[in-house]
Coordinates of C-alpha atoms in Angstrom, one line a residue:
M340 CA 115.7 92.3 141.6
F341 CA 118.0 90.9 139.0
D342 CA 115.1 88.8 137.6
S343 CA 113.0 92.0 137.1
L344 CA 115.9 93.9 135.5
F345 CA 116.6 91.0 133.0
L346 CA 112.8 90.7 132.3
I347 CA 112.7 94.3 131.3
L348 CA 115.9 94.3 129.3
I349 CA 115.1 91.0 127.4
S350 CA 111.6 92.2 126.6
I351 CA 113.1 95.4 125.2
F352 CA 115.9 94.0 123.3
V353 CA 114.2 91.0 121.7
P354 CA 111.8 93.2 119.5
I355 CA 114.8 95.4 118.6
I356 CA 116.9 92.3 117.5
V357 CA 113.9 90.9 115.5
F358 CA 113.3 94.2 113.9
T359 CA 116.9 94.7 113.0
G360 CA 116.9 91.3 111.4
F361 CA 113.8 92.0 109.5
K362 CA 115.6 95.1 108.1
I363 CA 118.9 93.6 107.5
F364 CA 117.5 90.6 105.5
K365 CA 115.2 93.2 103.6
C366 CA 112.1 91.3 104.3
S367 CA 109.0 93.0 102.8
N368 CA 106.2 90.6 103.8
Y369 CA 105.0 91.4 107.4
Q370 CA 102.4 88.6 107.2
K371 CA 105.0 85.9 106.6
F372 CA 107.2 87.2 109.4
L373 CA 104.2 87.4 111.7
N374 CA 103.4 83.7 111.0
V375 CA 106.8 82.7 112.1
L376 CA 106.8 84.8 115.2
S377 CA 103.4 83.6 116.3
I378 CA 104.4 79.9 115.8
V379 CA 107.7 80.4 117.7
L380 CA 105.8 82.1 120.6
L381 CA 103.5 79.2 120.9
A382 CA 106.4 76.6 120.6
L383 CA 108.3 78.4 123.4
E384 CA 105.2 78.1 125.5
V385 CA 104.8 74.3 124.9
L386 CA 108.6 73.8 125.4
R387 CA 108.4 75.7 128.8
F388 CA 105.4 73.7 129.9
F389 CA 106.9 70.3 129.1
Y390 CA 110.4 71.3 130.4
S391 CA 109.0 72.3 133.7
T392 CA 107.3 68.8 134.0
T393 CA 110.7 67.1 133.9
F394 CA 111.3 68.5 137.4
Y395 CA 108.7 66.1 138.9
T396 CA 108.3 62.4 139.1
D397 CA 106.1 61.0 136.4
A398 CA 105.6 64.7 135.2
E399 CA 103.1 65.2 138.0
T400 CA 103.4 69.0 138.5
P401 CA 102.1 70.2 141.8
K402 CA 99.2 72.8 141.3
E403 CA 101.2 75.6 142.9
D404 CA 103.9 75.1 140.3
L405 CA 101.6 75.3 137.3
K406 CA 102.7 78.2 135.2
F407 CA 99.5 78.7 133.2
G408 CA 99.3 82.5 132.9
I409 CA 98.5 85.5 130.6
I410 CA 101.4 84.6 128.4
T411 CA 99.8 81.2 127.7
I412 CA 96.6 82.9 126.7
L413 CA 98.5 85.3 124.4
S414 CA 100.5 82.5 122.7
I415 CA 97.2 80.9 121.6
F416 CA 95.5 84.3 121.0
S417 CA 98.2 85.4 118.6
L418 CA 97.7 82.5 116.3
F419 CA 94.0 83.6 115.9
A420 CA 95.0 87.2 115.4
T421 CA 97.8 86.3 112.9
F422 CA 96.2 83.6 110.8
N423 CA 92.7 85.0 110.8
N424 CA 91.6 86.7 107.6
S425 CA 88.0 87.6 108.5
K426 CA 86.5 90.9 109.5
I427 CA 87.5 90.6 113.0
K428 CA 91.2 90.3 112.2
D429 CA 92.0 93.9 113.0
S430 CA 90.0 93.7 116.3
L431 CA 91.9 90.6 117.5
R432 CA 95.2 92.3 116.5
S433 CA 94.3 95.5 118.3
I434 CA 93.4 93.7 121.5
F435 CA 96.8 91.8 121.3
V436 CA 98.8 95.1 120.8
L437 CA 96.9 96.8 123.8
V438 CA 97.5 94.0 126.2
S439 CA 100.9 93.1 125.0
L440 CA 102.6 94.7 128.2
S441 CA 100.5 92.5 130.5
P442 CA 102.9 89.5 130.9
I443 CA 105.8 91.9 131.7
I444 CA 103.8 93.8 134.2
L445 CA 102.4 90.7 136.0
G446 CA 105.9 89.2 136.0
L447 CA 107.3 92.3 137.7
F448 CA 104.6 92.1 140.4
D449 CA 104.8 88.5 140.9
P450 CA 107.9 86.8 139.7
S451 CA 106.6 83.4 140.9
I452 CA 104.5 83.1 137.8
Y453 CA 107.6 82.3 135.7
I454 CA 110.2 81.2 138.3
N455 CA 110.4 77.7 139.6
S456 CA 112.9 76.9 142.5
L457 CA 113.7 73.5 140.9
D458 CA 114.8 75.2 137.6
V459 CA 118.5 75.8 138.8
N460 CA 119.6 76.6 135.3
G461 CA 116.9 79.2 134.7
V462 CA 115.7 77.6 131.4
C463 CA 112.0 78.3 132.0
K464 CA 112.7 81.8 133.4
A465 CA 114.8 82.7 130.2
M466 CA 112.0 81.2 127.9
F467 CA 109.4 83.3 129.6
M468 CA 111.4 86.5 129.2
V469 CA 112.0 85.8 125.6
Q470 CA 108.2 85.2 125.1
C471 CA 107.6 88.6 126.7
G472 CA 109.9 90.1 124.0
L473 CA 108.3 88.1 121.2
T474 CA 104.9 89.3 122.3
L475 CA 106.0 92.9 122.0
A476 CA 107.7 92.1 118.6
I477 CA 104.5 90.6 117.3
A478 CA 102.6 93.7 118.6
L479 CA 105.1 95.9 116.8
F480 CA 104.7 94.0 113.4
Y481 CA 100.9 94.2 113.8
V482 CA 101.2 97.9 113.9
L483 CA 103.6 98.1 111.1
D484 CA 101.1 96.0 108.9
N485 CA 98.8 98.9 108.7
L486 CA 96.8 98.1 111.8
K487 CA 94.0 100.5 112.7
I488 CA 93.2 100.7 116.4
N489 CA 90.2 102.7 117.5
P490 CA 89.2 103.7 121.0
L491 CA 86.4 101.0 121.2
N492 CA 89.3 98.5 121.1
I493 CA 90.3 99.8 124.5
L494 CA 87.0 98.5 125.9
W495 CA 87.4 95.0 124.3
S496 CA 90.9 94.9 125.6
V497 CA 89.8 95.7 129.2
I498 CA 87.0 93.1 129.0
F499 CA 89.8 90.6 127.7
I500 CA 91.8 91.2 130.8
L501 CA 88.7 91.2 133.1
I502 CA 87.8 87.7 131.7
Y503 CA 91.3 86.5 132.4
V504 CA 91.4 88.0 135.9
G505 CA 88.0 86.1 136.5
I506 CA 89.5 82.8 135.2
N507 CA 92.7 83.4 137.2
A508 CA 90.8 84.1 140.4
L509 CA 88.6 81.0 140.0
T510 CA 91.7 78.8 139.4
I511 CA 93.4 80.2 142.5
W512 CA 90.2 79.5 144.6
Y513 CA 89.4 76.2 143.2
W514 CA 92.9 74.7 143.3
K515 CA 93.5 76.4 146.6
M516 CA 96.8 77.8 145.4
N517 CA 99.1 79.9 147.6
T518 CA 98.4 83.2 145.8
E519 CA 96.7 85.7 148.1
F520 CA 94.0 88.1 147.0
N521 CA 95.9 91.0 148.6
L522 CA 96.5 94.6 147.5
L523 CA 99.4 93.7 145.3
W524 CA 97.3 91.2 143.4
Y525 CA 94.7 93.9 142.6
M526 CA 97.3 96.5 141.9
S527 CA 99.0 94.3 139.3
Y528 CA 95.8 94.0 137.3
L529 CA 95.0 97.7 137.7
T530 CA 98.3 98.4 136.3
V531 CA 97.6 96.2 133.4
V532 CA 94.4 98.1 132.7
I533 CA 96.2 101.3 132.8
S534 CA 98.9 99.9 130.4
I535 CA 96.1 99.4 127.8
A536 CA 95.6 103.2 127.7
V537 CA 99.3 103.7 127.6
M538 CA 99.7 101.4 124.6
F539 CA 96.8 103.2 122.8
A540 CA 98.6 106.6 123.5
I541 CA 101.9 105.2 122.0
Y542 CA 100.0 103.9 119.0
Y543 CA 98.3 107.2 118.5
I544 CA 101.5 109.1 118.7
Y545 CA 103.1 106.8 116.2
K546 CA 100.3 107.2 113.7
F547 CA 100.3 111.0 114.1
L548 CA 104.0 111.2 113.4
T549 CA 103.7 108.7 110.5
N550 CA 100.8 110.6 108.9
K551 CA 102.7 113.9 109.3
K552 CA 105.9 112.5 107.7
D553 CA 103.7 111.2 104.8
K554 CA 102.0 114.4 104.4
N555 CA 105.4 116.3 104.3
K556 CA 106.6 113.9 101.6
I557 CA 103.6 114.6 99.5
E558 CA 103.9 118.3 99.9
N559 CA 107.6 118.2 99.0
K560 CA 107.1 116.5 95.7

C-alpha cells in the first residue's frame, strides 16, 4: 500500500519540482530542457538495470526478475520524440503524452514490475518512481512546447499500447514467467487504454482554457 502511495506522490511531485525549477531559473527554451529530461530518463533506466544485476552472481538475472517494461519502452521512445525534427515529431510526442500514465497504472496494478525482494534499500524502486515522474514532466513540456494533439493520435496511442501488450504476452509465454493472464492483467491494460482518452480530455481542456485566455488578452488590448 505504501509503495503505491509513494508511487503516486513521487509521480506527481517530480513534474511539479521540474516545472518550478524551469520557472525559477527563467528558462525559455523548452527543447533544450526536453533534451536533458529525455537523456536523464534513459540514464535512470540504464542505471536501474545495471544496479539490479548486482544482486546476482555474475550478473545473471533470473528471467522472473527482469524489469523490462513499459517504462523501458518510453525511455527509448522519448529520445525519438524529443530529438526528431521530421514531420512525424508531433505524432511521436502526442503518443508519448497520451500514454504517459501507463507506467504508473501498471505499477499500481502489479508492483512486482518495479519491486525486487533483494533490493533491501529500495534503490530500484525509487528510480522507477522518479522515472514515472519524469515521464509526466516530459509529457508536460511537450504540451507546453505548442504540441497539437488530434483525435487520430488516440488511435495511434491505442495501437502503441496493443503492440506492447502483444510483446509483453509473448515474453511471459516464451520465458514461462510467473505472471498470470488473469482478470487483473487484462484490467490493467484496459485501464491504460482508458487513460489515453483521459489524457486527451485533459489536453483538450488545457487548450480550451489557454485559447480563451489568449482571446481575452487580445480583446482587452
